[in-house]
Coordinates of C-alpha atoms and ligand atoms in Angstrom, one line a residue:
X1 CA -1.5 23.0 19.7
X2 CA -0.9 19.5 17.7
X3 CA 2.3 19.2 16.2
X4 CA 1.3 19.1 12.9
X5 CA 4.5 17.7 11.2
X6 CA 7.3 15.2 12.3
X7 CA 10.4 17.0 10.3
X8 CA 9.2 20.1 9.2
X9 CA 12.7 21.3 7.5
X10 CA 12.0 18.0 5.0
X11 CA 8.2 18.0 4.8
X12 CA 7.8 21.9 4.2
X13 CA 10.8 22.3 2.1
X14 CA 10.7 24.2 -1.2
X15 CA 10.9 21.8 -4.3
X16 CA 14.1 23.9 -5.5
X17 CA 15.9 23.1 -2.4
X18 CA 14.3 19.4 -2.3
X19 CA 15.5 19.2 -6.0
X20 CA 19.4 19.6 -4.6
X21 CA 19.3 17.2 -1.5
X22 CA 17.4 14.8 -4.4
X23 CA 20.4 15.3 -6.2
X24 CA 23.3 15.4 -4.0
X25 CA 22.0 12.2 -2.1
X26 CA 21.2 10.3 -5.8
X27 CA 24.9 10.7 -7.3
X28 CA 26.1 9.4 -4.0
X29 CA 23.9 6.6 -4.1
X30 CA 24.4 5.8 -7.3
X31 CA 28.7 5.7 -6.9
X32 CA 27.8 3.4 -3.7
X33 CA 25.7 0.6 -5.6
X34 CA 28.0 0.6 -8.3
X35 CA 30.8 0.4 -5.7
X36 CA 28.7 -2.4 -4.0
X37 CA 27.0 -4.6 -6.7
X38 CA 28.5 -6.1 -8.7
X39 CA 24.9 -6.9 -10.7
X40 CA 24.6 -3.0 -10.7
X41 CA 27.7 -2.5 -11.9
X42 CA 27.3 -4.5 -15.0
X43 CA 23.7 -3.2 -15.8
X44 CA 25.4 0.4 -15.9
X45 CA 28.7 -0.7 -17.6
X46 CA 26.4 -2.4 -20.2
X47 CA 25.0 0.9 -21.0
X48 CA 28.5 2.2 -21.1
X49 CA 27.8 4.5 -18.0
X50 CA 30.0 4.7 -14.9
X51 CA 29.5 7.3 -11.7
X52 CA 30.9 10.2 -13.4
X53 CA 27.9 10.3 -15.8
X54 CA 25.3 11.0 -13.4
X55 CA 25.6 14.3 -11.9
X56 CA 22.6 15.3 -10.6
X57 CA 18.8 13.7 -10.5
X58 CA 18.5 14.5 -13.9
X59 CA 20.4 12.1 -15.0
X60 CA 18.2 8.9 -13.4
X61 CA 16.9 8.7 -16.8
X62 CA 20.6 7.7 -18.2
X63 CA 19.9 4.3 -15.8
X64 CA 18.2 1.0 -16.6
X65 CA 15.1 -0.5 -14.7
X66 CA 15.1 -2.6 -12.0
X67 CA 12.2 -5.2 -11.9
X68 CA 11.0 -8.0 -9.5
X69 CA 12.7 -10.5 -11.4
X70 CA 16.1 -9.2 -10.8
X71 CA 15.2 -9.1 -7.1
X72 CA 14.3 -12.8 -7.3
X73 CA 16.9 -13.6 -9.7
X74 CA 19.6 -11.8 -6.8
X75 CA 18.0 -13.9 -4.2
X76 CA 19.2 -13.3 -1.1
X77 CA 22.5 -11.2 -1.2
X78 CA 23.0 -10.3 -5.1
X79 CA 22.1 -6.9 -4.4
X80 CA 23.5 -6.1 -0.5
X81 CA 25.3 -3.3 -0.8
X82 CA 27.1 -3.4 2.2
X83 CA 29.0 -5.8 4.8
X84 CA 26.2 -8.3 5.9
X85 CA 28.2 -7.5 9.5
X86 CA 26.3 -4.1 9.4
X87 CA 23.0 -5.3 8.5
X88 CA 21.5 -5.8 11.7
X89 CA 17.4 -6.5 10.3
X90 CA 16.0 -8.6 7.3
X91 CA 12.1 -8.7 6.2
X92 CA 10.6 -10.3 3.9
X93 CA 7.8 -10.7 1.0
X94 CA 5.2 -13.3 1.7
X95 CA 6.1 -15.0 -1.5
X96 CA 2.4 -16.1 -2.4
X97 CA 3.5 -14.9 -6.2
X98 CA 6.7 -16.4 -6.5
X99 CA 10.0 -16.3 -4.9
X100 CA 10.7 -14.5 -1.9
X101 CA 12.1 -11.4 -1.8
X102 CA 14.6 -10.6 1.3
X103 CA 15.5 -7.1 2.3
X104 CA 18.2 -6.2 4.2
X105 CA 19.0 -3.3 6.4
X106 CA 21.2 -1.3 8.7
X107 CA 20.5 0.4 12.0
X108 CA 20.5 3.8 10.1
X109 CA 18.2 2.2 7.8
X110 CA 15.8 1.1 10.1
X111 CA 16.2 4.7 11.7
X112 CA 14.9 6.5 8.6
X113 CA 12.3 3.9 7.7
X114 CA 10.6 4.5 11.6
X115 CA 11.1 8.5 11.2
X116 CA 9.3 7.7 7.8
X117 CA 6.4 5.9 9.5
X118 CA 6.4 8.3 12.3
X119 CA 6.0 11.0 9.8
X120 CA 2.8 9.3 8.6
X121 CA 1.8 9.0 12.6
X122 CA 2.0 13.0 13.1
X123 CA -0.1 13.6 9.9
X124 CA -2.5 11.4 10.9
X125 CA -2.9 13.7 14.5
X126 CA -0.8 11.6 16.3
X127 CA 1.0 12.7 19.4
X128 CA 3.0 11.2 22.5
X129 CA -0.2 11.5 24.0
X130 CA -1.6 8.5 21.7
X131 CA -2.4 5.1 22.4
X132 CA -1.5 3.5 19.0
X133 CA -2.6 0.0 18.4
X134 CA -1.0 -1.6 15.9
X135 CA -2.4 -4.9 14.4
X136 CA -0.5 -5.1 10.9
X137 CA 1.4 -8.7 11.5
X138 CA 4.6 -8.4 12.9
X139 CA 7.6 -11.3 11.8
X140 CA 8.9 -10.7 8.1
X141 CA 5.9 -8.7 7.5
X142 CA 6.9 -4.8 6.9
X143 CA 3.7 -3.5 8.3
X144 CA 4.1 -4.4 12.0
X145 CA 7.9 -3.7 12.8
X146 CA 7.7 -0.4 10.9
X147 CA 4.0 1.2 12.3
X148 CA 5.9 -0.1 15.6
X149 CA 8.9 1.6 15.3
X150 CA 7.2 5.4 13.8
X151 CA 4.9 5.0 17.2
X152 CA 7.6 4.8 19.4
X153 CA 9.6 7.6 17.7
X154 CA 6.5 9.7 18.0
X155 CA 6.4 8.9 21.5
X156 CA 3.2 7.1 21.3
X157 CA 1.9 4.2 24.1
X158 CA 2.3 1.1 21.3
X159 CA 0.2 -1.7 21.3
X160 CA 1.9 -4.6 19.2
X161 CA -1.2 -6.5 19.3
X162 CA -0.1 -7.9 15.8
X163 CA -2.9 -9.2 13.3
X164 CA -5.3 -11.8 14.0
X165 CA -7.4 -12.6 17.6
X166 CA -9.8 -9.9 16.9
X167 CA -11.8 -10.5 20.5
X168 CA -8.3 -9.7 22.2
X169 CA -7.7 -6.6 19.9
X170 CA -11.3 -5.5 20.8
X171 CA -10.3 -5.9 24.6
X172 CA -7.2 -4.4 24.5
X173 CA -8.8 -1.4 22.6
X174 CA -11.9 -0.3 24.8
X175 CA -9.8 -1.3 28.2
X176 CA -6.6 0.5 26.8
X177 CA -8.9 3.2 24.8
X178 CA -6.6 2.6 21.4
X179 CA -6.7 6.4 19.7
X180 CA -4.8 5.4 16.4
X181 CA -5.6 2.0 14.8
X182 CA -3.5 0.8 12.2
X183 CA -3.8 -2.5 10.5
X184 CA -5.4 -3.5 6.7
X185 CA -8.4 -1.2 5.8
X186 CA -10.2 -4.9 5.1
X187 CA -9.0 -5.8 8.7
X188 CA -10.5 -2.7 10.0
X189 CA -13.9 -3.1 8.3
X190 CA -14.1 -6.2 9.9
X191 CA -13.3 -4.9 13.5
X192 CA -15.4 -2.4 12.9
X193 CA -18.4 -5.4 11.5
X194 CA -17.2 -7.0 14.9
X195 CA -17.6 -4.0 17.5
X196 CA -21.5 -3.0 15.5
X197 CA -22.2 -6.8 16.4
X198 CA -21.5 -6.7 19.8
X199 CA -23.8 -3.4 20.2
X200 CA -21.0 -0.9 20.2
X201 CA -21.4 2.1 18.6
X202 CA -18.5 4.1 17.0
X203 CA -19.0 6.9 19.8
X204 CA -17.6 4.4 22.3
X205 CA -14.5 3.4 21.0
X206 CA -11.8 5.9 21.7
X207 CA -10.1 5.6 18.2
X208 CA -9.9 8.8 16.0
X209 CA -7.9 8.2 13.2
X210 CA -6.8 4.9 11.7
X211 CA -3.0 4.5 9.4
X212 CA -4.9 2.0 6.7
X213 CA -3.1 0.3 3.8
X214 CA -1.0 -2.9 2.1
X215 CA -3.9 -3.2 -0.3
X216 CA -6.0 -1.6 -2.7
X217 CA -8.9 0.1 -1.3
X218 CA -11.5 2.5 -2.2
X219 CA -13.0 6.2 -1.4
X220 CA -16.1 4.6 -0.9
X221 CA -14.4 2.1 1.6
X222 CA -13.1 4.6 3.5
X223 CA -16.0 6.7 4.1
X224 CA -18.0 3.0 5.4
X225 CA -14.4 2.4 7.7
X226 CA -14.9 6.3 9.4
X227 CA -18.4 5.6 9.4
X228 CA -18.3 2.4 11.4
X229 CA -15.6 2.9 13.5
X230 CA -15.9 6.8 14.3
X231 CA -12.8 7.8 12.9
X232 CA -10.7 10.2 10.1
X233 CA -9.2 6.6 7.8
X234 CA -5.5 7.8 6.3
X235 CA -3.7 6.1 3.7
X236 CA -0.2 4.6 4.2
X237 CA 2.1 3.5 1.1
X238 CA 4.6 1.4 0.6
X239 CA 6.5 -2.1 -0.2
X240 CA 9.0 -4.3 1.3
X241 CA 11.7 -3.6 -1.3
X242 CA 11.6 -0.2 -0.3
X243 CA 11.5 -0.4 3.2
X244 CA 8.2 -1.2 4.2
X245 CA 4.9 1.2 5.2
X246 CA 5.4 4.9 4.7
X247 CA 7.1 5.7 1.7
X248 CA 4.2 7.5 1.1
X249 CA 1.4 9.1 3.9
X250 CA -1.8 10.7 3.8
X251 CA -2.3 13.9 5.7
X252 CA -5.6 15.7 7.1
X253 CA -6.3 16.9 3.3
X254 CA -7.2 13.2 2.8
X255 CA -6.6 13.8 -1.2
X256 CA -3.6 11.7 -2.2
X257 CA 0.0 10.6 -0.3
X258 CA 2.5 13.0 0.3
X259 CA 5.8 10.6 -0.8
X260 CA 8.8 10.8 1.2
X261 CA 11.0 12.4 -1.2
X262 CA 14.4 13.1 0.7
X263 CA 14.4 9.3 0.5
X264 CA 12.7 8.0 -2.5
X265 CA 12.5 9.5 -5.9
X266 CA 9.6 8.8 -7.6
X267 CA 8.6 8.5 -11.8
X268 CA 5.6 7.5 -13.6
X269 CA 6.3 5.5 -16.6
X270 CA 4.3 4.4 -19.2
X271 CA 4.3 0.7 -18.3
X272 CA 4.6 -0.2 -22.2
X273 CA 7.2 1.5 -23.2
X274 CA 9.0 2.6 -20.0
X275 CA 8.8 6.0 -21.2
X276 CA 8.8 8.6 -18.3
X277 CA 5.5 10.3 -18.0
X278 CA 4.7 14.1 -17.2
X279 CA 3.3 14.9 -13.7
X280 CA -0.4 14.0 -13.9
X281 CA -0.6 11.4 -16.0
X282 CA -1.5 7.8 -15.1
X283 CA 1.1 5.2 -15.5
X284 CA 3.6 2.6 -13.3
X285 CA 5.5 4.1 -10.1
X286 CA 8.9 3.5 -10.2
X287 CA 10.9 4.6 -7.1
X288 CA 14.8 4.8 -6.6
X289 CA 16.4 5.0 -2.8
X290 CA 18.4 7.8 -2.2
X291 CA 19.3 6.8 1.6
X292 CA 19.6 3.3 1.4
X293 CA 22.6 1.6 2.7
X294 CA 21.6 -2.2 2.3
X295 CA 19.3 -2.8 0.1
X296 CA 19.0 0.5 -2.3
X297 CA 16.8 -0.1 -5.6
X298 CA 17.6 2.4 -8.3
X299 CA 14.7 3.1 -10.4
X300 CA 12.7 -0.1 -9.2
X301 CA 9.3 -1.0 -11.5
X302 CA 6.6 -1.2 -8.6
X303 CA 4.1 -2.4 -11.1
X304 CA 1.5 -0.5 -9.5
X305 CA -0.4 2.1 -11.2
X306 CA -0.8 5.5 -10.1
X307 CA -0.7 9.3 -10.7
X308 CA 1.7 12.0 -9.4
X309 CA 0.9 15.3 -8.5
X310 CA 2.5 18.6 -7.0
X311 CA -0.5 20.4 -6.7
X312 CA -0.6 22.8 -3.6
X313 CA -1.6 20.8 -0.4
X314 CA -3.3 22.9 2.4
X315 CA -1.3 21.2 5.3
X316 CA 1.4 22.9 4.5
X317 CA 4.1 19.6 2.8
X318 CA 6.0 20.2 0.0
X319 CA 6.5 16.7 -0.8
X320 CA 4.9 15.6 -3.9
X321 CA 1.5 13.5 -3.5
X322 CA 0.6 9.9 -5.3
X323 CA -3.1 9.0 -6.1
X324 CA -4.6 6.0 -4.2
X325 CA -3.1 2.8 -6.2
X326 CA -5.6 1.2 -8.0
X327 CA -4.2 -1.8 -7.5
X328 CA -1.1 -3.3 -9.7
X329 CA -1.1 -3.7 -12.8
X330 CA -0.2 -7.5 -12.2
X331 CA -3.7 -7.2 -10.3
X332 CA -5.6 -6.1 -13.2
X333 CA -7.7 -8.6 -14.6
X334 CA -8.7 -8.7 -18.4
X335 CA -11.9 -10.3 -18.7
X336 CA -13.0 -10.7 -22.6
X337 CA -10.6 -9.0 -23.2
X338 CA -11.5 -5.8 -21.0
X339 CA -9.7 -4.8 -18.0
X340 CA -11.1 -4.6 -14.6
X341 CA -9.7 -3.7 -11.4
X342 CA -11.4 -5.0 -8.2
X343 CA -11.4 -1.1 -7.4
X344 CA -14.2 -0.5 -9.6
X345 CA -16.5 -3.1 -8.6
X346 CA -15.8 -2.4 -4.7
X347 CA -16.8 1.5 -5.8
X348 CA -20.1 0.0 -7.3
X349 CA -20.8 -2.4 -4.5
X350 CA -20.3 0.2 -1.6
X351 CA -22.4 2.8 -3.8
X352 CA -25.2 0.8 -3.9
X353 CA -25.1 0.1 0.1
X354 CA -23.4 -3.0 0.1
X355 CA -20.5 -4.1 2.6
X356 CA -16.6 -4.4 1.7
X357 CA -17.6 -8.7 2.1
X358 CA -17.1 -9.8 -1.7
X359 CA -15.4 -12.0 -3.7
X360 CA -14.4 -12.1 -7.1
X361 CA -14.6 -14.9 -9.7
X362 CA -13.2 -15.5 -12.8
X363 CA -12.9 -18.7 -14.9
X364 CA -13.2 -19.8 -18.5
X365 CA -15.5 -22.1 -19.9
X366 CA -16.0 -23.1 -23.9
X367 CA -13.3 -20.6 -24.6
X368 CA -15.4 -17.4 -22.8
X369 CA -14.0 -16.0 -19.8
X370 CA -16.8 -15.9 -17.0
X371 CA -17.2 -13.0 -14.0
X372 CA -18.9 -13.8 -10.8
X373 CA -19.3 -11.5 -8.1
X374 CA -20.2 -13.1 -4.6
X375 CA -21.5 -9.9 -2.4
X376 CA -22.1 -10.7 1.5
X377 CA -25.7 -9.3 2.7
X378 CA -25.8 -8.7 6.6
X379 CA -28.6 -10.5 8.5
X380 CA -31.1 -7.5 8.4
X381 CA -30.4 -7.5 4.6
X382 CA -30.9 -10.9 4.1
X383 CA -33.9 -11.3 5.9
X384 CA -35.3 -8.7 3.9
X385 CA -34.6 -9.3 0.5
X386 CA -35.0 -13.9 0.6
X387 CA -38.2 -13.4 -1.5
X388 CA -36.6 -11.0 -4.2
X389 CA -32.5 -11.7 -4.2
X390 CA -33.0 -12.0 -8.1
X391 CA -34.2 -8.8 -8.6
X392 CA -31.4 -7.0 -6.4
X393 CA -28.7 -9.3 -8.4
X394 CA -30.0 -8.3 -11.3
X395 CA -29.9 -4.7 -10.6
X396 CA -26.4 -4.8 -9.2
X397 CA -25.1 -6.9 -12.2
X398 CA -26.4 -4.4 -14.4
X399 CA -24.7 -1.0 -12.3
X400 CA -21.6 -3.3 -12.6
X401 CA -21.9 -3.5 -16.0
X402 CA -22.2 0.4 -16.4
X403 CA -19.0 0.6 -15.1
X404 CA -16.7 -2.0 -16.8
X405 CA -18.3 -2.8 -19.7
X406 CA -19.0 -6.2 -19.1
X407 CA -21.9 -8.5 -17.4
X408 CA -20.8 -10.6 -14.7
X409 CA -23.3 -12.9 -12.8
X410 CA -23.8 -11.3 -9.3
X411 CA -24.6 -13.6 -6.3
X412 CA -26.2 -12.5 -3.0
X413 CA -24.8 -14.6 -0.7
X414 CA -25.7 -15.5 3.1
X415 CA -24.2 -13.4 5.8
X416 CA -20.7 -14.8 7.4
X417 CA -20.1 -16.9 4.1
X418 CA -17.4 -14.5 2.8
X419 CA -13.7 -15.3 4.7
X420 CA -12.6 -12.5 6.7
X421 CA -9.3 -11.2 6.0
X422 CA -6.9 -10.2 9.0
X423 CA -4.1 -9.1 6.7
X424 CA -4.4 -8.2 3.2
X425 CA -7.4 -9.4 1.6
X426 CA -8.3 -11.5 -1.2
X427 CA -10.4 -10.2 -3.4
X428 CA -10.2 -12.4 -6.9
X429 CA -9.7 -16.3 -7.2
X430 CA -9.0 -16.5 -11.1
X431 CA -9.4 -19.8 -11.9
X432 CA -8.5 -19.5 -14.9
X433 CA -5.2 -19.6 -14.0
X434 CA -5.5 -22.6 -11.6
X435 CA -6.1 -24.7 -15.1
X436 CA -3.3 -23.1 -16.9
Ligands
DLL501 O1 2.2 -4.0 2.0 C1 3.9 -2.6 3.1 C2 2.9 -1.9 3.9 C3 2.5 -2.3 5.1 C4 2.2 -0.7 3.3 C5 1.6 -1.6 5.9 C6 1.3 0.0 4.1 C7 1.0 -0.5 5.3 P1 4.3 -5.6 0.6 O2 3.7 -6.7 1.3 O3 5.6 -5.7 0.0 O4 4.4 -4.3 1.5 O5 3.3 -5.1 -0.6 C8 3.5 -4.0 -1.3 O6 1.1 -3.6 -1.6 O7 3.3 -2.6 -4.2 C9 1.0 -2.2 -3.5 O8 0.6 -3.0 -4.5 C10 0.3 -2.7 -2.2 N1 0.0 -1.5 -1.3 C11 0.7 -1.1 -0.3 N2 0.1 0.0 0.3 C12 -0.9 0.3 -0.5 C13 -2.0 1.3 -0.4 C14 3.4 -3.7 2.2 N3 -2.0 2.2 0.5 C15 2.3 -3.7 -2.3 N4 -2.9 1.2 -1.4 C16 2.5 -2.5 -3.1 C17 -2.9 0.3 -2.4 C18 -1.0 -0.7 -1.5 N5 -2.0 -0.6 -2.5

């Protein structure tokens, strides 16, 4: 029989008894940062609160927001909450958006963040009897080091093949016979583009599930990623500030990620008004550390935009589930004044039988913001449609329109013309804020 969960005393716990480890863990973390940080301390005494106000989880709400900008602003040791003598790890954001952010962490640390990943591992049918090839990018990247470290804690045979090379991870994978693949779901569409075009067919690869996430992506990109590859596609949550992958997993109910909630509370506020919203509703995750010894966050704005919910999951976990990101809500675009996630138009594009190859566009010109979509064709595609492209732009352009409101000017492009992505993809070059 599979083991079907990695700590069954947490994952199956009853939210009453999760509720008091929540709480007992919280208060302690809360007297350690203020203990710690001096930039912690001053954000609570400046609401007049010390320790002895917060007394159970309840009380988060008493504490101030931490955002991005106080991360950056702390650059690199503002908010290390312990000696850096016991801080034996640092990784890193890639700082495409800004300045880098530098996490720090202890050997415990590390230990919980693998038996987090590891958790994901199990849910995803992995056992020590799993060849799990990991080709997330390894170096200050979280994705690598921490699908690395669940696979060996699950007993796995790892395969830190890293990102990139994809002939060598294609090598590796058929002579090694790879069962769990985890890397970017773009990365994996295009391995699985790769094998299709070197006359594999998913039936003889030996994968069967794949550990997919760091970016946005859709149901309908999913069900093209099991297709092509032969596989069940699980979602994997998380960010660098809060560890890296698996704050939140996907089991075989495939509906939404059960969070890791002995270490990481979760809210939903309204991103407006930083009001905390009721279970269900859609609004910004915010996430607070309840085990961190480093680098804990209390109550840390994610910016991305979800929903939480504790409906009944059939596998069994208590652990409350988050919806599918659609992206953050510093990703969201507003085009004439309408907002539009990539999301949407990916849903659209892979409706209407197109690949996961597409690029966004966005400029303004005479004052009026512009949308073009550039959507890849494969060679059997393109051959077929060179005498009528305008007529299949028009009718995707006008599907598109249906679901955001808005015309943008499609382009069918030629096949191999849209950049590949071996890590997270990028799926909108606004140009508009290129001129500003
Ligand atoms: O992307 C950590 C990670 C590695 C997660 C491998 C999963 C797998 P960062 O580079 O700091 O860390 O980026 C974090 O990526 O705030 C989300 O906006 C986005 N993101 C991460 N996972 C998902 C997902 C890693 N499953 C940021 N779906 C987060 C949608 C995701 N967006």
């Amino acid at each position: 029989m599979e083991k079907r969960y990695y700590q069954p005393g947490i994952e199956t716990m009853s939210v009453e008894d999760m509720k008091k480890l929540q709480s007992e863990r919280f208060v302690k973390q809360v007297k350690h940062v203020y203990d710690n940080v001096p930039y912690y301390q001053k954000l609570m005494n400046d609401k007049g609160l010390t320790p002895d106000d917060i007394n159970s989880i309840d009380d988060i709400t008493k504490l101030p927001f931490l955002t991005k900008a106080d991360l950056r602003d702390q650059y690199p040791y503002g908010l290390l909450a312990t000696d850096l003598k016991n801080c034996v790890r640092i990784q890193s954001t890639s700082g495409t958006t800004g300045r880098r952010v530098v996490a720090f962490y202890t050997q415990e640390d590390i230990d919980i963040w693998e038996d987090c990943c590891a958790r994901a591992i199990v849910a995803a049918g992995g056992t020590n009897e799993d060849v799990c090839h990991v080709c997330y990018g390894y170096g200050l990247f979280t994705g690598g080091p921490g699908l690395n470290g669940g696979s060996h804690k699950v007993g796995c045979l790892t395969l830190p093949m890293s990102s990139g090379n994809t002939e060598r991870q294609i090598q590796f994978m058929m002579d090694l016979k790879s069962t769990i693949l985890c890397c970017t779901p773009s990365y994996a569409a295009y391995i699985g583009e790769t094998l299709r075009e070197k006359g594999y067919k998913p039936e003889d690869n030996s994968l069967k599930a794949g550990i997919f996430g760091a970016e946005p992506w859709t149901e309908e990109m999913r069900q093209d990623i099991e297709k092509t590859l032969g596989i069940k596609a699980y979602d994997i949550y998380g960010l660098t500030e809060t560890s890296g992958p698996g704050v939140a997993f996907e089991c075989e109910e495939q509906s939404g990620m059960h969070i890791n909630e002995d270490h990481f509370y979760a809210e939903i506020i309204d991103p407006e008004t930083g009001e905390v919203l009721p279970e269900g509703e859609k609004g910004e995750l915010v996430f607070t550390s309840l085990t961190k010894d480093a680098f804990p966050l209390i109550r840390y704005r994610t910016r991305d935009i979800c929903v939480l919910s504790r409906k009944k999951c059939s596998c069994g976990r208590t652990l409350i589930k988050m919806s599918k990101p659609m992206g953050r809500s510093d990703d969201m675009l507003i085009i004439r004044g309408v907002n539009v996630f990539p999301s949407q138009i990916e849903t659209v594009l892979l409706n209407m039988g197109y690949t996961p190859n597409y690029q966004i566009e966005v400029d303004r010109i005479n004052n009026t913001d512009t949308l073009d979509i550039n959507v890849e064709l494969t060679p059997e595609e393109y051959e077929n449609s060179k005498s009528s492209l305008e007529v299949h732009e028009k009718k995707l352009a006008t599907a598109i329109k249906t679901m955001l409101g808005i015309s943008p000017k499609v382009h069918l492009v030629a096949p191999k013309t849209i950049v590949r992505s071996e890590g997270k993809a990028v799926r909108v070059i606004d140009h508009r804020k290129l001129h500003d």
